[in-house]
């Protein structure tokens, strides 16, 4: 079996490069594909004769004869036109052409090694897990406690839901942002609605949003599940105003977190949910109420996990994930000191991967 492992991500993805360095130390060959390089920094050719072949000028071959041992859809990007000098209508048309081509490549990848490589996670899994409605429906099926949920842009339905359950938590379907990073940037986080009458109908109807009863919190839990194991920490979200409503409002350190462990029965329910969604890796978010009830919020198929090891160095999530990606399980995994986060950050391999990636463009975040 090939040692090549394809990692599709953004060029500035430090987490991906840490895993790449860990994989190299294990004797595997990570191949980084930065999709935003096409077409402004990269040129492709697909040749369809007796066999179909692919050539990229600067990125890895996406259709190698031997396929890949594993594929990690870490932060995959589509084509990016960047500052191409195009009129608005021309840019829209060019973008449509590039999207069509990108879908062509995806279909060829699935046909070539969709059933032979180990995918974390598959294209189907990514699509299924991106549906909050499907997540919540399946979570209830598997016995997870979930809040009543309305996804709507109908003002009258939202008002009726508020009358029944208010106050509400209002969550965007997709996180967005305005302004430069670290310079007065505004982000679309979860908001608490105490008076629905203050929200104009036009603001409700312009886009669908997720509405749920606002749940009293003792704290919150972030859990990564893969390879049959969990890596969990408790987040003291109620200690700071910035994280009271949305955990993403705070910076997490050893002062406001602690290691945690979900009950085995709950982990089993989470794994059953993952199987239904078609994913093998997921990060789960739970509210823990003052009555110690664990309420499922969501599972993210590509959620942040490595920050746990930044806080708790003995929680070797990066080493575990690299082993999982290469071996399809955590059976036989033994933590290695040379694959601790701090050791990887100082390694020549990691520094090389970071340096090589600096020349490649990344599409802007929302």
Tab-separated table of C-alpha atoms in Angstrom:
chain	number	residue	atom	x	y	z
A	1	UNK	CA	0.000	0.000	0.000
A	2	UNK	CA	1.253	3.486	-0.860
A	3	UNK	CA	2.594	5.729	1.895
A	4	UNK	CA	1.189	8.838	0.196
A	5	UNK	CA	-1.443	10.703	2.211
A	6	UNK	CA	-3.293	13.576	0.544
A	7	UNK	CA	-4.064	16.609	2.724
A	8	UNK	CA	-6.390	19.130	1.100
A	9	UNK	CA	-6.279	22.390	3.003
A	10	UNK	CA	-5.340	26.084	3.048
A	11	UNK	CA	-1.730	27.123	2.660
A	12	UNK	CA	-1.657	28.876	6.055
A	13	UNK	CA	-3.038	25.852	7.938
A	14	UNK	CA	-0.588	25.329	10.803
A	15	UNK	CA	-2.611	22.410	12.182
A	16	UNK	CA	-2.402	20.579	8.884
A	17	UNK	CA	1.349	21.135	8.755
A	18	UNK	CA	1.754	19.788	12.300
A	19	UNK	CA	-0.020	16.584	11.291
A	20	UNK	CA	2.112	16.463	8.143
A	21	UNK	CA	5.273	16.678	10.241
A	22	UNK	CA	3.988	13.911	12.514
A	23	UNK	CA	3.208	11.713	9.507
A	24	UNK	CA	6.685	12.199	8.051
A	25	UNK	CA	8.218	11.179	11.371
A	26	UNK	CA	6.165	7.967	11.118
A	27	UNK	CA	7.528	7.198	7.631
A	28	UNK	CA	4.556	8.392	5.574
A	29	UNK	CA	4.526	10.905	2.727
A	30	UNK	CA	1.971	13.699	3.188
A	31	UNK	CA	1.075	15.492	-0.043
A	32	UNK	CA	-0.404	18.953	0.494
A	33	UNK	CA	-2.921	20.250	-2.018
A	34	UNK	CA	-3.812	23.942	-1.803
A	35	UNK	CA	-6.859	24.300	-4.044
A	36	UNK	CA	-6.888	28.108	-4.106
A	37	UNK	CA	-3.687	28.140	-6.182
A	38	UNK	CA	-5.795	27.284	-9.240
A	39	UNK	CA	-5.938	29.012	-11.711
A	40	UNK	CA	-3.811	32.052	-10.813
A	41	UNK	CA	-0.735	30.139	-9.589
A	42	UNK	CA	-1.345	26.717	-11.080
A	43	UNK	CA	-2.250	25.107	-14.410
A	44	UNK	CA	-3.983	21.761	-14.820
A	45	UNK	CA	-4.386	19.304	-17.654
A	46	UNK	CA	-6.715	16.310	-17.769
A	47	UNK	CA	-5.925	13.809	-20.514
A	48	UNK	CA	-8.523	11.152	-21.255
A	49	UNK	CA	-7.170	8.361	-23.470
A	50	UNK	CA	-6.891	4.678	-22.559
A	51	UNK	CA	-6.579	5.899	-18.990
A	52	UNK	CA	-7.380	9.275	-17.469
A	53	UNK	CA	-4.351	11.218	-16.292
A	54	UNK	CA	-3.972	14.527	-14.471
A	55	UNK	CA	-1.119	17.011	-14.376
A	56	UNK	CA	-0.698	20.006	-12.114
A	57	UNK	CA	2.130	22.463	-12.611
A	58	UNK	CA	2.786	23.031	-8.901
A	59	UNK	CA	0.474	20.828	-6.801
A	60	UNK	CA	0.435	17.034	-6.264
A	61	UNK	CA	-1.069	14.696	-8.829
A	62	UNK	CA	-4.660	14.151	-7.693
A	63	UNK	CA	-5.014	11.012	-9.816
A	64	UNK	CA	-1.841	8.980	-9.163
A	65	UNK	CA	-1.848	5.443	-10.498
A	66	UNK	CA	-1.563	3.962	-7.010
A	67	UNK	CA	-4.120	6.258	-5.442
A	68	UNK	CA	-3.621	7.412	-1.861
A	69	UNK	CA	-3.402	5.582	1.426
A	70	UNK	CA	-5.605	8.228	3.041
A	71	UNK	CA	-7.240	11.551	2.193
A	72	UNK	CA	-7.764	14.253	4.821
A	73	UNK	CA	-10.235	16.916	3.720
A	74	UNK	CA	-8.879	19.282	6.329
A	75	UNK	CA	-9.815	22.703	4.895
A	76	UNK	CA	-10.292	21.998	1.171
A	77	UNK	CA	-10.534	25.019	-1.102
A	78	UNK	CA	-11.966	25.488	-4.540
A	79	UNK	CA	-10.431	27.600	-7.318
A	80	UNK	CA	-9.760	31.232	-6.440
A	81	UNK	CA	-9.572	34.085	-8.943
A	82	UNK	CA	-8.020	36.487	-6.469
A	83	UNK	CA	-7.194	39.847	-8.055
A	84	UNK	CA	-7.774	38.710	-11.643
A	85	UNK	CA	-8.616	41.747	-13.769
A	86	UNK	CA	-12.162	40.822	-14.798
A	87	UNK	CA	-15.420	42.681	-15.189
A	88	UNK	CA	-18.072	41.638	-12.668
A	89	UNK	CA	-20.106	39.570	-15.149
A	90	UNK	CA	-16.945	37.966	-16.539
A	91	UNK	CA	-15.844	37.085	-13.000
A	92	UNK	CA	-19.192	35.429	-12.266
A	93	UNK	CA	-18.959	33.389	-15.459
A	94	UNK	CA	-15.326	32.435	-14.848
A	95	UNK	CA	-16.222	31.387	-11.304
A	96	UNK	CA	-19.026	29.178	-12.632
A	97	UNK	CA	-16.607	27.539	-15.070
A	98	UNK	CA	-14.059	26.933	-12.318
A	99	UNK	CA	-16.713	25.474	-10.000
A	100	UNK	CA	-17.768	23.085	-12.763
A	101	UNK	CA	-14.158	22.028	-13.289
A	102	UNK	CA	-13.657	21.583	-9.546
A	103	UNK	CA	-16.685	19.279	-9.429
A	104	UNK	CA	-15.177	17.310	-12.308
A	105	UNK	CA	-11.988	16.729	-10.317
A	106	UNK	CA	-13.956	15.713	-7.233
A	107	UNK	CA	-15.911	13.131	-9.244
A	108	UNK	CA	-12.683	11.721	-10.690
A	109	UNK	CA	-11.126	11.475	-7.224
A	110	UNK	CA	-14.132	9.592	-5.872
A	111	UNK	CA	-14.099	7.225	-8.846
A	112	UNK	CA	-10.342	6.635	-8.603
A	113	UNK	CA	-9.891	5.975	-4.889
A	114	UNK	CA	-13.165	6.743	-3.129
A	115	UNK	CA	-13.478	3.141	-1.963
A	116	UNK	CA	-9.808	2.310	-1.439
A	117	UNK	CA	-8.381	5.296	0.443
A	118	UNK	CA	-9.279	6.129	4.042
A	119	UNK	CA	-11.193	9.423	3.947
A	120	UNK	CA	-11.336	11.833	6.881
A	121	UNK	CA	-13.991	12.739	6.081
A	122	UNK	CA	-15.546	11.756	2.753
A	123	UNK	CA	-17.154	14.305	0.462
A	124	UNK	CA	-20.537	12.780	1.299
A	125	UNK	CA	-19.803	12.917	5.026
A	126	UNK	CA	-18.837	16.572	4.776
A	127	UNK	CA	-22.098	17.361	2.985
A	128	UNK	CA	-24.287	15.372	5.379
A	129	UNK	CA	-22.608	16.724	8.516
A	130	UNK	CA	-22.938	20.307	7.274
A	131	UNK	CA	-26.729	20.000	7.674
A	132	UNK	CA	-27.627	21.105	11.205
A	133	UNK	CA	-31.182	19.896	10.630
A	134	UNK	CA	-29.984	16.399	9.719
A	135	UNK	CA	-27.594	16.352	12.683
A	136	UNK	CA	-30.342	17.226	15.132
A	137	UNK	CA	-32.822	14.761	13.636
A	138	UNK	CA	-30.323	11.902	13.809
A	139	UNK	CA	-29.130	12.959	17.268
A	140	UNK	CA	-32.681	12.540	18.588
A	141	UNK	CA	-32.904	9.164	16.868
A	142	UNK	CA	-29.840	8.007	18.808
A	143	UNK	CA	-31.068	9.269	22.160
A	144	UNK	CA	-29.023	12.444	22.509
A	145	UNK	CA	-30.754	15.286	24.333
A	146	UNK	CA	-31.385	18.124	21.867
A	147	UNK	CA	-33.278	21.408	22.199
A	148	UNK	CA	-36.427	22.161	20.169
A	149	UNK	CA	-35.174	23.842	17.005
A	150	UNK	CA	-36.649	26.103	14.353
A	151	UNK	CA	-34.746	26.935	11.162
A	152	UNK	CA	-36.687	29.682	9.452
A	153	UNK	CA	-36.837	33.084	7.792
A	154	UNK	CA	-40.599	33.422	8.357
A	155	UNK	CA	-41.169	36.244	10.905
A	156	UNK	CA	-44.523	34.911	12.133
A	157	UNK	CA	-43.114	31.423	12.736
A	158	UNK	CA	-40.124	32.858	14.600
A	159	UNK	CA	-42.418	35.010	16.747
A	160	UNK	CA	-44.617	31.995	17.561
A	161	UNK	CA	-41.528	29.989	18.487
A	162	UNK	CA	-40.366	32.817	20.736
A	163	UNK	CA	-43.773	32.990	22.414
A	164	UNK	CA	-43.555	29.268	23.184
A	165	UNK	CA	-39.881	28.979	24.136
A	166	UNK	CA	-38.339	32.437	24.582
A	167	UNK	CA	-35.803	33.747	25.343
A	168	UNK	CA	-34.034	32.236	22.343
A	169	UNK	CA	-30.539	31.527	21.099
A	170	UNK	CA	-30.187	32.613	17.461
A	171	UNK	CA	-27.407	30.913	15.507
A	172	UNK	CA	-26.231	31.610	11.949
A	173	UNK	CA	-26.136	28.660	9.567
A	174	UNK	CA	-22.623	29.734	8.544
A	175	UNK	CA	-20.161	31.786	10.569
A	176	UNK	CA	-19.092	35.000	8.832
A	177	UNK	CA	-16.934	38.016	9.558
A	178	UNK	CA	-16.380	41.641	8.621
A	179	UNK	CA	-13.121	43.567	8.720
A	180	UNK	CA	-9.491	42.501	8.921
A	181	UNK	CA	-8.357	39.709	11.233
A	182	UNK	CA	-7.382	41.033	14.687
A	183	UNK	CA	-8.355	44.592	13.681
A	184	UNK	CA	-11.831	45.397	14.991
A	185	UNK	CA	-13.192	42.292	13.266
A	186	UNK	CA	-16.875	41.529	13.751
A	187	UNK	CA	-18.086	37.922	13.572
A	188	UNK	CA	-21.526	36.355	13.387
A	189	UNK	CA	-21.708	34.400	16.630
A	190	UNK	CA	-24.718	33.056	18.511
A	191	UNK	CA	-26.916	35.800	19.976
A	192	UNK	CA	-29.464	35.749	22.781
A	193	UNK	CA	-32.915	37.179	21.941
A	194	UNK	CA	-34.829	38.425	24.971
A	195	UNK	CA	-37.367	40.520	23.062
A	196	UNK	CA	-38.376	39.351	19.592
A	197	UNK	CA	-40.210	42.617	19.075
A	198	UNK	CA	-36.865	44.399	18.738
A	199	UNK	CA	-35.949	42.348	15.644
A	200	UNK	CA	-37.368	43.832	12.407
A	201	UNK	CA	-39.259	41.414	10.184
A	202	UNK	CA	-36.926	42.335	7.327
A	203	UNK	CA	-33.911	41.185	9.381
A	204	UNK	CA	-35.572	37.832	10.006
A	205	UNK	CA	-36.751	37.245	6.457
A	206	UNK	CA	-33.511	38.147	4.656
A	207	UNK	CA	-31.919	34.822	5.650
A	208	UNK	CA	-32.764	31.607	7.507
A	209	UNK	CA	-31.299	31.193	10.981
A	210	UNK	CA	-31.349	28.562	13.711
A	211	UNK	CA	-33.564	29.363	16.713
A	212	UNK	CA	-33.497	27.340	19.937
A	213	UNK	CA	-34.615	27.972	23.527
A	214	UNK	CA	-31.826	29.664	25.455
A	215	UNK	CA	-30.477	27.003	27.829
A	216	UNK	CA	-28.986	27.807	31.231
A	217	UNK	CA	-25.362	26.648	31.347
A	218	UNK	CA	-23.031	25.482	34.077
A	219	UNK	CA	-20.287	25.012	31.477
A	220	UNK	CA	-19.768	23.589	27.979
A	221	UNK	CA	-17.824	20.613	26.621
A	222	UNK	CA	-15.827	20.183	23.415
A	223	UNK	CA	-15.142	16.549	22.519
A	224	UNK	CA	-13.271	15.057	19.568
A	225	UNK	CA	-14.173	11.473	18.710
A	226	UNK	CA	-12.124	9.366	16.304
A	227	UNK	CA	-10.639	5.904	16.244
A	228	UNK	CA	-12.990	4.780	19.009
A	229	UNK	CA	-11.599	7.294	21.524
A	230	UNK	CA	-12.603	10.656	22.905
A	231	UNK	CA	-10.520	13.748	23.693
A	232	UNK	CA	-12.570	16.158	25.804
A	233	UNK	CA	-12.245	19.376	27.749
A	234	UNK	CA	-14.740	21.375	29.795
A	235	UNK	CA	-15.001	25.080	28.948
A	236	UNK	CA	-15.953	27.474	31.744
A	237	UNK	CA	-18.001	29.626	29.391
A	238	UNK	CA	-19.850	31.424	32.188
A	239	UNK	CA	-16.711	32.953	33.704
A	240	UNK	CA	-16.460	35.687	31.048
A	241	UNK	CA	-19.090	37.858	29.408
A	242	UNK	CA	-17.515	37.229	25.987
A	243	UNK	CA	-18.240	33.484	26.146
A	244	UNK	CA	-21.499	33.405	28.106
A	245	UNK	CA	-23.636	33.029	24.975
A	246	UNK	CA	-21.075	31.634	22.502
A	247	UNK	CA	-17.964	29.709	23.538
A	248	UNK	CA	-16.046	31.100	20.571
A	249	UNK	CA	-15.943	34.501	22.260
A	250	UNK	CA	-13.156	33.542	24.680
A	251	UNK	CA	-9.530	32.490	24.503
A	252	UNK	CA	-9.168	29.101	26.178
A	253	UNK	CA	-6.353	28.444	28.648
A	254	UNK	CA	-5.693	26.184	31.637
A	255	UNK	CA	-7.355	28.838	33.815
A	256	UNK	CA	-10.806	28.491	32.244
A	257	UNK	CA	-10.814	24.845	31.097
A	258	UNK	CA	-10.232	21.398	32.566
A	259	UNK	CA	-9.890	17.875	31.175
A	260	UNK	CA	-13.224	16.105	30.945
A	261	UNK	CA	-14.609	12.715	29.987
A	262	UNK	CA	-18.011	12.011	28.488
A	263	UNK	CA	-19.875	8.969	29.822
A	264	UNK	CA	-19.195	5.856	27.747
A	265	UNK	CA	-22.890	5.490	26.888
A	266	UNK	CA	-22.979	9.031	25.508
A	267	UNK	CA	-19.840	8.406	23.428
A	268	UNK	CA	-21.505	5.321	21.962
A	269	UNK	CA	-24.516	7.430	20.959
A	270	UNK	CA	-22.206	10.004	19.375
A	271	UNK	CA	-20.426	7.289	17.397
A	272	UNK	CA	-23.778	5.974	16.155
A	273	UNK	CA	-24.646	9.503	15.000
A	274	UNK	CA	-21.291	9.751	13.207
A	275	UNK	CA	-21.937	6.453	11.436
A	276	UNK	CA	-25.310	7.706	10.195
A	277	UNK	CA	-23.686	10.914	8.940
A	278	UNK	CA	-20.917	8.966	7.227
A	279	UNK	CA	-18.045	10.556	9.162
A	280	UNK	CA	-15.155	8.961	11.059
A	281	UNK	CA	-13.963	12.112	12.839
A	282	UNK	CA	-16.124	14.671	14.579
A	283	UNK	CA	-15.935	17.365	17.244
A	284	UNK	CA	-19.000	17.594	19.454
A	285	UNK	CA	-20.258	20.553	21.444
A	286	UNK	CA	-22.447	20.081	24.513
A	287	UNK	CA	-24.031	22.341	27.087
A	288	UNK	CA	-23.923	21.044	30.648
A	289	UNK	CA	-26.883	22.491	32.542
A	290	UNK	CA	-26.899	23.369	36.265
A	291	UNK	CA	-28.723	20.028	36.712
A	292	UNK	CA	-25.767	18.270	35.017
A	293	UNK	CA	-27.728	17.333	31.910
A	294	UNK	CA	-25.638	17.128	28.724
A	295	UNK	CA	-27.428	18.811	25.823
A	296	UNK	CA	-26.151	18.171	22.294
A	297	UNK	CA	-25.568	21.319	20.231
A	298	UNK	CA	-23.739	20.122	17.116
A	299	UNK	CA	-21.020	17.982	15.610
A	300	UNK	CA	-18.457	19.565	13.309
A	301	UNK	CA	-16.791	17.174	10.873
A	302	UNK	CA	-13.687	19.377	10.730
A	303	UNK	CA	-13.833	21.152	14.072
A	304	UNK	CA	-10.927	22.509	16.074
A	305	UNK	CA	-9.276	19.971	18.376
A	306	UNK	CA	-5.552	20.630	18.426
A	307	UNK	CA	-5.939	23.608	20.789
A	308	UNK	CA	-6.553	21.031	23.534
A	309	UNK	CA	-2.920	19.943	23.321
A	310	UNK	CA	-1.769	23.559	23.455
A	311	UNK	CA	-3.476	23.799	26.850
A	312	UNK	CA	-2.746	20.267	28.069
A	313	UNK	CA	0.503	18.963	26.524
A	314	UNK	CA	-0.110	15.408	27.728
A	315	UNK	CA	-3.319	15.241	25.703
A	316	UNK	CA	-1.482	14.219	22.521
A	317	UNK	CA	-4.281	14.807	20.039
A	318	UNK	CA	-1.994	15.543	17.073
A	319	UNK	CA	0.020	12.333	17.451
A	320	UNK	CA	-3.202	10.345	17.887
A	321	UNK	CA	-4.819	11.902	14.840
A	322	UNK	CA	-1.761	11.297	12.633
A	323	UNK	CA	-1.760	7.633	13.682
A	324	UNK	CA	-5.501	7.407	13.005
A	325	UNK	CA	-5.108	8.971	9.567
A	326	UNK	CA	-2.315	6.592	8.600
A	327	UNK	CA	-3.613	3.395	10.209
A	328	UNK	CA	-7.421	3.880	10.121
A	329	UNK	CA	-7.695	3.245	13.865
A	330	UNK	CA	-6.006	3.979	17.180
A	331	UNK	CA	-5.358	0.320	17.885
A	332	UNK	CA	-1.722	0.006	18.828
A	333	UNK	CA	-1.197	3.763	19.170
A	334	UNK	CA	1.535	4.656	21.641
A	335	UNK	CA	2.155	8.372	22.255
A	336	UNK	CA	5.601	9.523	21.184
A	337	UNK	CA	7.535	12.386	22.779
A	338	UNK	CA	8.903	13.415	19.376
A	339	UNK	CA	5.346	13.949	18.166
A	340	UNK	CA	4.271	16.187	21.005
A	341	UNK	CA	3.012	19.585	19.846
A	342	UNK	CA	6.021	21.522	21.120
A	343	UNK	CA	8.480	19.062	19.595
A	344	UNK	CA	6.705	19.167	16.246
A	345	UNK	CA	6.660	22.973	16.221
A	346	UNK	CA	10.459	22.970	16.614
A	347	UNK	CA	11.070	20.227	14.065
A	348	UNK	CA	12.822	20.903	10.763
A	349	UNK	CA	9.997	19.119	8.943
A	350	UNK	CA	7.309	21.430	10.283
A	351	UNK	CA	9.395	24.536	9.601
A	352	UNK	CA	10.011	23.309	6.044
A	353	UNK	CA	6.305	22.682	5.417
A	354	UNK	CA	5.450	26.140	6.725
A	355	UNK	CA	8.099	27.777	4.565
A	356	UNK	CA	7.069	25.888	1.428
A	357	UNK	CA	3.433	26.897	1.937
A	358	UNK	CA	4.118	30.639	2.196
A	359	UNK	CA	4.402	31.032	-1.565
A	360	UNK	CA	0.844	29.791	-2.166
A	361	UNK	CA	-2.308	31.864	-1.999
A	362	UNK	CA	-5.301	31.024	0.214
A	363	UNK	CA	-8.849	32.179	-0.389
A	364	UNK	CA	-10.129	34.692	2.187
A	365	UNK	CA	-12.265	33.535	5.110
A	366	UNK	CA	-15.886	34.523	5.314
